[in-house]
Coordinates of C-alpha atoms in Angstrom, one line a residue:
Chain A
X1 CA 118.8 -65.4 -75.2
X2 CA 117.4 -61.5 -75.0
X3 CA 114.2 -62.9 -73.7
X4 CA 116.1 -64.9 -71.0
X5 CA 117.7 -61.8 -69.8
X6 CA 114.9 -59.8 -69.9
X7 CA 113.2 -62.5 -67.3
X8 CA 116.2 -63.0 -65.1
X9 CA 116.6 -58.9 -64.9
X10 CA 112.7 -58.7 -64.4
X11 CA 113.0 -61.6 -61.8
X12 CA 115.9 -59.4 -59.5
X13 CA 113.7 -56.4 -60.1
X14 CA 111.0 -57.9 -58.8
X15 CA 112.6 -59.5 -55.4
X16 CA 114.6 -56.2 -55.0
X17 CA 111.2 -54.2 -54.9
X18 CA 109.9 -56.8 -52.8
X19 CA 112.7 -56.7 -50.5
X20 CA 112.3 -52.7 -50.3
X21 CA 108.8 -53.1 -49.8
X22 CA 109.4 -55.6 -46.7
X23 CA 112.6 -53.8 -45.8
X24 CA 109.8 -50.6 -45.5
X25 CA 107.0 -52.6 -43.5
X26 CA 109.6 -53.8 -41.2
X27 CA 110.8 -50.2 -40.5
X28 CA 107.7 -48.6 -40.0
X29 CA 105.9 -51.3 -38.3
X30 CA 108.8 -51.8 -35.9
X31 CA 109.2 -47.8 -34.7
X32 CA 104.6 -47.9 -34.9
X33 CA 105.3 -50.8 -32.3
X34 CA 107.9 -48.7 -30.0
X35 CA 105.9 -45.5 -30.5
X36 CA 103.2 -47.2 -28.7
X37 CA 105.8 -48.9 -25.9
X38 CA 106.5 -45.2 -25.3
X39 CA 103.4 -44.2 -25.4
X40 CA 102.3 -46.1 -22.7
X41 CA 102.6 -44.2 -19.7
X42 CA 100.5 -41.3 -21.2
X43 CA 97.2 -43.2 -20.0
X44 CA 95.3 -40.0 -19.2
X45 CA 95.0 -39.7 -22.8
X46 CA 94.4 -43.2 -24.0
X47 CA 92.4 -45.0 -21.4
X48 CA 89.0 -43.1 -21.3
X49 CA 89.1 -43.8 -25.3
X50 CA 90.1 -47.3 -24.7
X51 CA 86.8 -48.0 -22.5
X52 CA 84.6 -46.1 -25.3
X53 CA 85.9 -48.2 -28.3
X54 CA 86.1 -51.4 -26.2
X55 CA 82.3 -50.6 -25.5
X56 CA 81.4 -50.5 -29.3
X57 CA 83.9 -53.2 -30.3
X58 CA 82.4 -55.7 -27.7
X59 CA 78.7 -54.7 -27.6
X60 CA 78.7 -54.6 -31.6
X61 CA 80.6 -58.2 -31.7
X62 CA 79.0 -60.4 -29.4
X63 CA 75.9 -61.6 -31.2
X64 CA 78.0 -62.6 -34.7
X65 CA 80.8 -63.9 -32.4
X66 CA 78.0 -66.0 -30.1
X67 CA 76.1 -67.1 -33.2
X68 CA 79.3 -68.6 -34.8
X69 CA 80.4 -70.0 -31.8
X70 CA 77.0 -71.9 -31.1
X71 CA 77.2 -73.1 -35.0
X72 CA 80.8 -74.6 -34.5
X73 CA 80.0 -76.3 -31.5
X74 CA 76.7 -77.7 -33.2
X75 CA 78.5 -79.1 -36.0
X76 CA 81.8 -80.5 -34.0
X77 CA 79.1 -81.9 -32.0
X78 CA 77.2 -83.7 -35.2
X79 CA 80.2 -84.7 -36.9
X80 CA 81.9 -86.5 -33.3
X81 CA 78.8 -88.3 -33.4
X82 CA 79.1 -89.4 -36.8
X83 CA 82.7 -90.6 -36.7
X84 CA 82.7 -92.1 -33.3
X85 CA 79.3 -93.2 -32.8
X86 CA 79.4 -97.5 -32.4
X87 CA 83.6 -97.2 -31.9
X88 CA 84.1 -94.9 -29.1
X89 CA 81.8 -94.1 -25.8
X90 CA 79.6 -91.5 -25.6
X91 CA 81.1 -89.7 -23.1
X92 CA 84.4 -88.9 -25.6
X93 CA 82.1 -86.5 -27.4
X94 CA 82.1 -84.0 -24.3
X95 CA 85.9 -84.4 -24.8
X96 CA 85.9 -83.7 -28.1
X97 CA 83.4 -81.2 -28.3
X98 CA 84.7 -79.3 -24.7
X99 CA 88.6 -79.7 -26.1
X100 CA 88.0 -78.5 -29.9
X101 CA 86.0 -75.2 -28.6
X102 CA 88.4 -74.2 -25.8
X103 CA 91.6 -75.3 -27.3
X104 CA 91.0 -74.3 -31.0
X105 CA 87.8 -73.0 -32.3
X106 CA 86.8 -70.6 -29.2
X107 CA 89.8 -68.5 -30.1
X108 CA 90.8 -68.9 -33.8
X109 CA 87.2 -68.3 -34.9
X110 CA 86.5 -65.2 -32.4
X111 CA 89.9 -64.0 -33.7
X112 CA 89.1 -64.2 -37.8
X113 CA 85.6 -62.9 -37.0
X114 CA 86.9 -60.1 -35.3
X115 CA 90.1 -59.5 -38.0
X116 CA 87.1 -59.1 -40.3
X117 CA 84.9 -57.0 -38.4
X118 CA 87.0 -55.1 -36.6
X119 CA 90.7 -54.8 -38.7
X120 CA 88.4 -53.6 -41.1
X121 CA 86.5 -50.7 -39.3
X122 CA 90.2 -49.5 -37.7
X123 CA 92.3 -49.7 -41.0
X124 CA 89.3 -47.8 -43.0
X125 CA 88.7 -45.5 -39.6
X126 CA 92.7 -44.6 -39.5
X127 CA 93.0 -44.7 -43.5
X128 CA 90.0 -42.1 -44.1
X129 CA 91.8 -40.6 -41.4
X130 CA 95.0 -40.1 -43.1
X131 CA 94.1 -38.8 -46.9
X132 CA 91.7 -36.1 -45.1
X133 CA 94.7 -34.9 -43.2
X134 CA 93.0 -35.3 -39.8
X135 CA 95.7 -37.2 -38.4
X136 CA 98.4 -34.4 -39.6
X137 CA 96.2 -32.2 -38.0
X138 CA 96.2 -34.3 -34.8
X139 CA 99.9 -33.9 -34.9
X140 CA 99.9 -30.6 -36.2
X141 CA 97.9 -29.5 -32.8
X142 CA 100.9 -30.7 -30.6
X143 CA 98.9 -34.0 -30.3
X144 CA 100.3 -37.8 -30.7
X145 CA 98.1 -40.4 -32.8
X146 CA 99.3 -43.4 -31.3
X147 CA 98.2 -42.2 -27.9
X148 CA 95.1 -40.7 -29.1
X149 CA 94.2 -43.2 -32.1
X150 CA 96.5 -46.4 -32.2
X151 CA 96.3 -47.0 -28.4
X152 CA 92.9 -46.5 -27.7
X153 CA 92.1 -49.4 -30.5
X154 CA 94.7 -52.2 -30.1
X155 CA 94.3 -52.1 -26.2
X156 CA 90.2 -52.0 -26.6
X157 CA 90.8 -55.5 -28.9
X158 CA 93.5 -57.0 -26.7
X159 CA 90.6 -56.4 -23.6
X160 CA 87.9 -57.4 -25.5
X161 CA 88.6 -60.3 -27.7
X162 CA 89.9 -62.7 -24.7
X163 CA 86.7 -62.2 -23.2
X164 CA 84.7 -62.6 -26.4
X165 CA 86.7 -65.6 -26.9
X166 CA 85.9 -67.1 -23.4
X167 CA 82.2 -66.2 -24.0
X168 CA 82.6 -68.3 -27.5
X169 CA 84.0 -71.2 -25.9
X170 CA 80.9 -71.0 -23.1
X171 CA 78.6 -71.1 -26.1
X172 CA 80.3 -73.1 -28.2
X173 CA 80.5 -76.4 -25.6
X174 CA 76.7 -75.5 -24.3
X175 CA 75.5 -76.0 -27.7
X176 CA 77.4 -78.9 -28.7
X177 CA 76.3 -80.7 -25.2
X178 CA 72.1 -79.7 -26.3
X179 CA 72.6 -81.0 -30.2
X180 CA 74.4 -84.3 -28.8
X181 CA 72.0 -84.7 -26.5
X182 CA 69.7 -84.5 -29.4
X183 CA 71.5 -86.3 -32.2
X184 CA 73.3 -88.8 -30.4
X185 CA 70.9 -89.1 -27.0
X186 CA 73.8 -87.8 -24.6
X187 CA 72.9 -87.5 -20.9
X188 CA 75.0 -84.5 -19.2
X189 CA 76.2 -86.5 -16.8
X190 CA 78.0 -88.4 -19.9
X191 CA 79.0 -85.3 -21.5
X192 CA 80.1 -83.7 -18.2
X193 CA 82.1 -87.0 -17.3
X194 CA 83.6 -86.8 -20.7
X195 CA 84.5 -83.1 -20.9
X196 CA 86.0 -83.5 -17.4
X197 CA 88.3 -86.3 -17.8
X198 CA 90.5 -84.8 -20.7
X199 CA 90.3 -81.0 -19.0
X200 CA 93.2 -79.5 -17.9
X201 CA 92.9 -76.0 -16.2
X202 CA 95.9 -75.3 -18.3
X203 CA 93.7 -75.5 -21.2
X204 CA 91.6 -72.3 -20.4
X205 CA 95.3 -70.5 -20.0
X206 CA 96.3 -72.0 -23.4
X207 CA 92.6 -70.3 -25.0
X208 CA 93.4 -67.2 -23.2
X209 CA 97.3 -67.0 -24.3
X210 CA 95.9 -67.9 -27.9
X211 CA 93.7 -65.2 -27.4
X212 CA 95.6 -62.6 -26.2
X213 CA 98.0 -63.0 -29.2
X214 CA 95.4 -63.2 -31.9
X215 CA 93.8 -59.6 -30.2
X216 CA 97.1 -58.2 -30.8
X217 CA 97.4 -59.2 -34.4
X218 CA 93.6 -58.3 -35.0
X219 CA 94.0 -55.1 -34.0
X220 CA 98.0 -54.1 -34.6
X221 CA 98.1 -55.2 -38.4
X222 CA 94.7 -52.8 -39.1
X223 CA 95.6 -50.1 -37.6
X224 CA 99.7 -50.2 -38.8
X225 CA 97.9 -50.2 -42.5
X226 CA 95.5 -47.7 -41.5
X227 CA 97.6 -45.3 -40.4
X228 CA 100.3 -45.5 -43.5
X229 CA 97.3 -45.6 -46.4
X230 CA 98.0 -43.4 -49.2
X231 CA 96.9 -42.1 -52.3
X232 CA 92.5 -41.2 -51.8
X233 CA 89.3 -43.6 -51.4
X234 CA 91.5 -46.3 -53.4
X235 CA 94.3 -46.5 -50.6
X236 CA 91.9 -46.7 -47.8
X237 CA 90.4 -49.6 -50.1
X238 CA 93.5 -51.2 -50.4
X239 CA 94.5 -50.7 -46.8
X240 CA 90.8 -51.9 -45.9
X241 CA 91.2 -55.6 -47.1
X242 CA 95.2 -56.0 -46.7
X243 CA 94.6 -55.1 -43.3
X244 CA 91.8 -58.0 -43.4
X245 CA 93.7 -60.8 -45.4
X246 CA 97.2 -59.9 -43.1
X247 CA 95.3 -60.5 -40.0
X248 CA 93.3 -63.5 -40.6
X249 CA 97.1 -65.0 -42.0
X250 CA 98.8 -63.8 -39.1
X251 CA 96.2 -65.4 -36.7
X252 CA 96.5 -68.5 -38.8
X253 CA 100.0 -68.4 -38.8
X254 CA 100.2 -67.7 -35.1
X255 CA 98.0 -70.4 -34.8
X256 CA 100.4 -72.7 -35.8
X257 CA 103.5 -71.5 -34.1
X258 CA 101.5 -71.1 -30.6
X259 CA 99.9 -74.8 -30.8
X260 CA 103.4 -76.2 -31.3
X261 CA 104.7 -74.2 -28.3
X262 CA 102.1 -75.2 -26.4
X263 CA 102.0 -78.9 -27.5
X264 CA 106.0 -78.4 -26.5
X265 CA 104.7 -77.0 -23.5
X266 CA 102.1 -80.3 -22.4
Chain B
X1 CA 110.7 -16.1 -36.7
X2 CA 110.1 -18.5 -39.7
X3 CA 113.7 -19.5 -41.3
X4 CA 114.0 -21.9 -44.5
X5 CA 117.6 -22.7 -45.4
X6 CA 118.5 -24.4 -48.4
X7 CA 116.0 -26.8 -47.8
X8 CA 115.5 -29.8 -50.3
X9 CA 112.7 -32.5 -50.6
X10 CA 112.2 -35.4 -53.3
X11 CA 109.6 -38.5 -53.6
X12 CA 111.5 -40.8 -55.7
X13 CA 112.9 -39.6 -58.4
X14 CA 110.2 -36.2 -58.5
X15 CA 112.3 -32.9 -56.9
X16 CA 109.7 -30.9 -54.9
X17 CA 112.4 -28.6 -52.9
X18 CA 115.7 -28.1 -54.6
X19 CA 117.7 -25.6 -52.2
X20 CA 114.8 -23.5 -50.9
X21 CA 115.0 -20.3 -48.6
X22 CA 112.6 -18.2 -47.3
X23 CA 112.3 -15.9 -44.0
X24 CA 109.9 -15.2 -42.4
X25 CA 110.2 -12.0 -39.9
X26 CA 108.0 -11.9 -36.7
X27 CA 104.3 -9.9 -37.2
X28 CA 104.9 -10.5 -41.0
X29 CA 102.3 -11.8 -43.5
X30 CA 104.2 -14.3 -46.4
X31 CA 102.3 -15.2 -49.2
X32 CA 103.6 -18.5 -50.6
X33 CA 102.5 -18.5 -54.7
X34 CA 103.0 -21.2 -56.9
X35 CA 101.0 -23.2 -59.7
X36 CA 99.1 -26.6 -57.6
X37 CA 101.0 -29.1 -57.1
X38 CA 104.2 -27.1 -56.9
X39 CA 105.0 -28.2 -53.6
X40 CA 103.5 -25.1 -51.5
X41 CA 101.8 -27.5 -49.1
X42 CA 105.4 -29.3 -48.5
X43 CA 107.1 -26.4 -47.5
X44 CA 104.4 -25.4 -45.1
X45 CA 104.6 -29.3 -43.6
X46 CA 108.4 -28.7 -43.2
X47 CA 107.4 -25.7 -41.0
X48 CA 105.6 -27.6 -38.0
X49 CA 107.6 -30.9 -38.9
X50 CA 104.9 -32.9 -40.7
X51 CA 107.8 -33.4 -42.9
X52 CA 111.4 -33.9 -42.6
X53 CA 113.7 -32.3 -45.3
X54 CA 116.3 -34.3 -47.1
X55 CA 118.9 -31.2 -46.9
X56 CA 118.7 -27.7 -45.5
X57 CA 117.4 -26.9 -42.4
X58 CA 113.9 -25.2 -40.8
X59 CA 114.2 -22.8 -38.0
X60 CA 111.2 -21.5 -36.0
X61 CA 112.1 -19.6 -32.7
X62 CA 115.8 -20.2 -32.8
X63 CA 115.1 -24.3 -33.0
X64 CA 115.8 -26.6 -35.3
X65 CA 112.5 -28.4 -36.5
X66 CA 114.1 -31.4 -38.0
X67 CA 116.6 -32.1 -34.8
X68 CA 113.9 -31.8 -32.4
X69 CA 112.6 -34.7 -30.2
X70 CA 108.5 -36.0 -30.1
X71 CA 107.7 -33.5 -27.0
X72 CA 110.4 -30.8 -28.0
X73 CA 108.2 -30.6 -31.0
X74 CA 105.2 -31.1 -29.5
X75 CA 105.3 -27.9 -27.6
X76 CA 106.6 -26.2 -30.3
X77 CA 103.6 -27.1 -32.3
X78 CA 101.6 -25.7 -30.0
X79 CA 102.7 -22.6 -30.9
X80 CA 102.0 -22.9 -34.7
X81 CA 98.3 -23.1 -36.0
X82 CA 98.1 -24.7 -39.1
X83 CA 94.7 -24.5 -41.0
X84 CA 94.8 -27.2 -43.9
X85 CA 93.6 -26.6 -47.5
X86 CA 89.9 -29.0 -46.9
X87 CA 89.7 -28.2 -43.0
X88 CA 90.8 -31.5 -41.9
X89 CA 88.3 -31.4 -39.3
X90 CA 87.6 -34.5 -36.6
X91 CA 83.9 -35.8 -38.7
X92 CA 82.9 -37.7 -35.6
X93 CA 83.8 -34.5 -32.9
X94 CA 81.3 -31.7 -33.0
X95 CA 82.6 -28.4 -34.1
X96 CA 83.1 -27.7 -30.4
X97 CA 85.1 -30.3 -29.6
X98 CA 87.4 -29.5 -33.0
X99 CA 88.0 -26.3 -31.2
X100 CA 88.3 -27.4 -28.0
X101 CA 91.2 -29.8 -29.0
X102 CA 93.3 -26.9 -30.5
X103 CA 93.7 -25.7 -27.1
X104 CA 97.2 -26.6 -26.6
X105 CA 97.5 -25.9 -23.0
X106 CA 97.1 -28.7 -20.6
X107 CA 96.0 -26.6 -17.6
X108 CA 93.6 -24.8 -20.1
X109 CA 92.6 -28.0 -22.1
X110 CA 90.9 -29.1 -18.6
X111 CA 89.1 -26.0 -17.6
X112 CA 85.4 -26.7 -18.9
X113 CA 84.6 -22.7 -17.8
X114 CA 87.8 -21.0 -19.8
X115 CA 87.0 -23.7 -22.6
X116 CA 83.7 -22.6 -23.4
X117 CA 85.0 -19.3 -23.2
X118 CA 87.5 -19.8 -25.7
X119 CA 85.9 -21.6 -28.3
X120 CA 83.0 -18.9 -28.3
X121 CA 85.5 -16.3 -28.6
X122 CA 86.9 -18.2 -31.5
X123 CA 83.9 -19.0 -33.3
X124 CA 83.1 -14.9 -32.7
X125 CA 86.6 -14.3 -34.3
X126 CA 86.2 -16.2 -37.5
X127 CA 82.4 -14.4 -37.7
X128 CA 80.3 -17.6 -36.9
X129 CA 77.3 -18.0 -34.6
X130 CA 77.9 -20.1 -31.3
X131 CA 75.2 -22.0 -32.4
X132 CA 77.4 -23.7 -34.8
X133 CA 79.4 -25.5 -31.8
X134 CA 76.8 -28.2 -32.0
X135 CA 77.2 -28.9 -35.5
X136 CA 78.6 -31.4 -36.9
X137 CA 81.6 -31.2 -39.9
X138 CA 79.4 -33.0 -42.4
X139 CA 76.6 -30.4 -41.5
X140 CA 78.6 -27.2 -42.6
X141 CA 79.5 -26.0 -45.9
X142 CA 82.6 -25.4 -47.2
X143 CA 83.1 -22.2 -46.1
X144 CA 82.0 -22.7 -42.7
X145 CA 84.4 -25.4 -42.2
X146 CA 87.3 -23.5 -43.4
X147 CA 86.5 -21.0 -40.5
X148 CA 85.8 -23.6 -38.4
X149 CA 89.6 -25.1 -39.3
X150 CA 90.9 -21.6 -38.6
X151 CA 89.1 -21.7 -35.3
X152 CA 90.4 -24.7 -34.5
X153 CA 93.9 -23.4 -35.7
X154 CA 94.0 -20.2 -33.5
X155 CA 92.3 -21.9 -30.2
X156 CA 95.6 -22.4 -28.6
X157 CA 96.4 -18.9 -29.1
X158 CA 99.4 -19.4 -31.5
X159 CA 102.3 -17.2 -32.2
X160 CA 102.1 -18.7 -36.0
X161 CA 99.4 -19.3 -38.2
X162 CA 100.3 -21.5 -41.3
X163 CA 97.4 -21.5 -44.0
X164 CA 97.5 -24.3 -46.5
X165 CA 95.3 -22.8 -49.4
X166 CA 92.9 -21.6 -47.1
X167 CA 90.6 -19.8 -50.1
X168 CA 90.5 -23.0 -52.7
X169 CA 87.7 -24.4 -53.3
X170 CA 85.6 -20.8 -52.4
X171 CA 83.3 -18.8 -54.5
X172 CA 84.7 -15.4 -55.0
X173 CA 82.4 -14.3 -52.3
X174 CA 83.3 -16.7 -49.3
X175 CA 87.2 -16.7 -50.8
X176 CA 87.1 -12.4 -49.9
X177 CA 85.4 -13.5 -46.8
X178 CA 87.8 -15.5 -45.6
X179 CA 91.1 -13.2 -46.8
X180 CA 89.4 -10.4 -45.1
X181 CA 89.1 -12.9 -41.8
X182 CA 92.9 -13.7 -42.4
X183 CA 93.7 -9.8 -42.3
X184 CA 91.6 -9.6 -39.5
X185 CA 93.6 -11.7 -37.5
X186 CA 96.8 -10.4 -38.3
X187 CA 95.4 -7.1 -36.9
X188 CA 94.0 -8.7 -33.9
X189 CA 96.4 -11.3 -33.0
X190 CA 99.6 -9.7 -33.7
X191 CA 100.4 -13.4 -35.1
X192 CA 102.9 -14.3 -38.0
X193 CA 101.1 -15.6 -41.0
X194 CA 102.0 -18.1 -44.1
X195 CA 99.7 -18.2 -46.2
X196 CA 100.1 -21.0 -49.2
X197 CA 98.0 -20.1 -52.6
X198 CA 97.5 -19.9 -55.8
X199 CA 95.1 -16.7 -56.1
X200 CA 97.2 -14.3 -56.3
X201 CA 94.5 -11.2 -56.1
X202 CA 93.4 -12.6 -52.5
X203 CA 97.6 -13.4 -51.6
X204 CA 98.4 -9.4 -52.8
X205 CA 95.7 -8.4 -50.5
X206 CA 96.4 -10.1 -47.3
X207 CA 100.4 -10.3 -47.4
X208 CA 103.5 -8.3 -46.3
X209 CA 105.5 -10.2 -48.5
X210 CA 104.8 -12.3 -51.3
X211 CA 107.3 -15.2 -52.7
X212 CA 107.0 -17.5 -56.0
X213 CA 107.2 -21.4 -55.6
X214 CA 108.6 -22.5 -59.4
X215 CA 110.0 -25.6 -60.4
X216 CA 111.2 -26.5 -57.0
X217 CA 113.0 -23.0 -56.7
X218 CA 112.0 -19.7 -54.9
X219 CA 111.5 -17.7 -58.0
X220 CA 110.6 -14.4 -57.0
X221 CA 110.5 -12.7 -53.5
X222 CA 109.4 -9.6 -51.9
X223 CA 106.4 -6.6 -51.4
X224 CA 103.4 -7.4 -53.5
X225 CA 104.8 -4.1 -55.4
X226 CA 108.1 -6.0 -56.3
X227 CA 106.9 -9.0 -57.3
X228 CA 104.4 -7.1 -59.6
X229 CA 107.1 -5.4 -61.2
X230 CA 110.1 -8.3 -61.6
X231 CA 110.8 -8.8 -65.1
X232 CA 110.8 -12.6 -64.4
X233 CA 109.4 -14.2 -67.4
X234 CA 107.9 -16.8 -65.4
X235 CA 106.6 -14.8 -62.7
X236 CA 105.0 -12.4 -65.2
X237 CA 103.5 -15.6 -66.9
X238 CA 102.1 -16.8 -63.8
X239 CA 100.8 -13.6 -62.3
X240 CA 99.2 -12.7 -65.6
X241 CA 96.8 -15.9 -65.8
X242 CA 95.7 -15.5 -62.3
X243 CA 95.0 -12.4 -62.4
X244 CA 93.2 -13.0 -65.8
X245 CA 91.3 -15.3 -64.2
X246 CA 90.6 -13.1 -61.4
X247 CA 89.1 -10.2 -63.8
X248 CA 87.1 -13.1 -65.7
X249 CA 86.0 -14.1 -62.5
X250 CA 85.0 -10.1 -60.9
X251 CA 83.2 -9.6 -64.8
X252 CA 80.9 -13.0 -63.9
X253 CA 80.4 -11.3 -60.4
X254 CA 79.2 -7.9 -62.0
X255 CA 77.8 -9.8 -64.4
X256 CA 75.2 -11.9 -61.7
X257 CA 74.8 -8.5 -59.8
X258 CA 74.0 -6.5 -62.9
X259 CA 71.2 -9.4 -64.0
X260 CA 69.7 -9.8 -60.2

């Protein structure tokens, strides 16, 4: 009977403190957000260090985001000839492969490569930032962090990972058209026919929105963590993959909520 | 003017302020004691509104910190340099461009020729070549970057200067070095000084007025004479290990001189 108590009153502790602990995130994350609406109109301060960290962000990611892209369009390009070869014709593989790169992998996988590469540079960046103080000294100097730290960061991801993601879905379907030509024998007139019949210029909006939204989770969720670490080398740590693992499940997430609306949309 | 009024401050359930008032008069040197972890650094962040206070109230120039709005406080933090206890320096700006950011004013901030200018006549201030401007933080040592983070502090020309421990860390020798640089500057600048510590030898040296930070109270408060002379069992405790540790510390200094 003790024991059973003990449980239950553990159990309400527990979702209490995780209520706080949401309650908290909410809070802060919500004003980080509006700080940065109202620190949009200061951008003498934020755009010259918007085109410097968009440089690094995009010059850094577009070999691993290229190479991934090339190896999903490869194997969507295998595996549609596996499944389909002898039931379907040829020409649904430059469907398949066009459609799966532009309406799915193009921008989920650019997104989790770059929640990785990225989320983790700007939440350890911000978080080293914090415990050395050099954000209270920012402040402390009259100066505001979003405008000179958050800013510059989300709005170099939100420009650069729709185009990374648009240069991914290039890649992706040009080497998914060279290994069916190669696995399955696929002309590119087939493959062209193919990939044209099911197109819809909505399609390349549909990437781009996915995009977009991904870029802003990508690049928000890091540097929200960042910027609140705590606690030394171990809270930058913590902040460091947290920022990670919340991004990549916000993009999934996302994922799923944005393909609905758009399938709503179609 | 500096003015702390009854101001309180917890983190969950551990009381770092409870009801604390100090004032601080214009051209004045404060010396804020305490044992680490105290809460010194707190009271300073209350100060230039890094921190809010649960209760009380922090005036600086007749406003009130906690009440003001993001650019109200802005510009008032343009008038208070804070130097922080490791330096807090930008690691990817060269020491130039640290300086060069603690020039507050926008017309100034702009001005490549009265920039230059400045940060030379900073670096000259804090006795540091203008070769240094290229450095980089993680080039310096620790000295050097405190100097540089006072550099950085008085840029902008402050009418308050806010040290957060600026001596821990130092050998006797650079920790001299830099309370002499703090007296300097008082001399120079005409500026109003707080200076957060726990070496009280350096703090007698460098301050108008000296006042005790213990167990979340202002325990003692006044000349360097007064404080010397309370009858404060707790003050006497504290003053007499630090100082202790300040003769152990000029013995191992004679000591090294004597054997060179």
């Amino acid at each position: 009977m003790a024991r059973r108590a003990t449980i239950t009153l553990d159990l309400r502790r527990l979702v209490g403190r995780w209520s706080l602990r949401a309650a908290d995130h909410t809070g802060r994350f919500t004003f980080l957000v509006l700080d940065m609406l109202r620190g949009v109109a200061e951008w003498r301060i934020y755009l010259p260090r918007t085109f410097e960290q968009a440089q690094q962000v995009g010059y850094g990611s577009l070999f691993i985001v290229l190479l991934v892209a090339g190896f999903a369009g490869a194997v969507t390009s295998l595996q549609t000839g596996y499944q389909f070869t002898g039931t379907l014709p040829l020409y649904y593989a430059g469907a398949v492969i066009s459609e799966s790169m532009i309406l799915e992998l193009g921008p989920v996988l650019t997104a989790l490569i770059l929640a990785g590469r990225i989320g983790a540079r700007y939440a350890a960046e911000l978080g080293s930032m914090r415990v050395t103080e050099q954000i209270d000294a920012l402040e402390s100097l009259g100066r505001s962090p979003i405008t000179h730290l958050l800013m510059p960061r989300v709005f170099a991801g939100i420009l650069v990972i729709p185009a990374l993601t648009m240069f991914a879905n290039a890649t992706g379907i040009v080497v998914g058209f060279f290994t069916a030509k190669g696995s399955l024998g696929l002309t590119y007139a087939d493959f062209e026919y193919g990939a044209r019949y099911f197109f819809r210029p909505l399609d390349l909006w549909y990437s781009l929105v996915k995009s977009y939204c991904f870029a802003a989770a990508a690049t928000v969720i890091p540097c929200y963590l960042g910027f609140n670490a705590q606690q030394g080398a171990e809270g930058v740590g913590r902040a460091t993959t947290t920022a990670v693992v919340s991004a990549s499940v916000s993009i999934l997430l996302l994922d799923v909520v944005i393909t609905q609306l758009l399938l709503g949309v179609k | 003017m500096i003015q702390v009024i009854n101001v309180s401050k917890r983190f969950l359930h551990n009381i770092v302020l409870d009801g604390v008032s100090l004032e601080v008069r214009d051209g004045e040197t404060v010396a804020l004691l305490g044992p680490s972890g105290v809460g010194k650094s707190v009271l300073l962040k209350h100060i230039n509104g890094l921190m809010k206070p649960d209760a009380g109230d922090v005036i600086v120039d007749g406003l009130s910190v906690p009440r003001l709005k993001r650019k109200e406080i802005q510009q008032l933090r343009s008038k208070i340099g804070y130097v922080f206890q490791y330096g807090a320096l930008f690691d990817s700006m060269s020491v130039y461009e640290n300086i060069r950011l603690g020039i507050t004013d926008e017309t100034c901030a702009n001005d490549d020729g009265y920039c230059n200018d400045r940060v030379k006549e900073c670096l000259r201030l804090v006795n540091l070549a203008p070769d240094v401007a290229e450095k980089y933080p993680a080039e310096l040592s620790g000295g050097m970057k405190k100097r540089v983070g006072i550099a950085r502090a008085i840029a902008g020309a402050p009418k308050y200067l806010l040290y957060d421990e600026p001596t821990s860390g130092l050998d006797p020798v650079n920790a001299d070095v830099i309370d002499a640089l703090i007296e300097r500057l008082r001399d120079e600048l005409g500026v109003t000084s707080v200076v957060v510590s726990h070496d009280v030898r350096g703090s007698f040296r460098v301050a108008d007025r000296v006042a005790l930070l213990w167990q979340a109270k202002i325990r003692a408060d006044g000349t360097p004479e007064q404080v010397l002379a309370s009858q404060d069992a707790a003050v006497q405790q504290f003053l007499e290990r630090d100082l202790e540790m300040g003769l152990i510390q000029a013995e191992g200094e004679a000591r090294a001189k004597r054997g060179a």
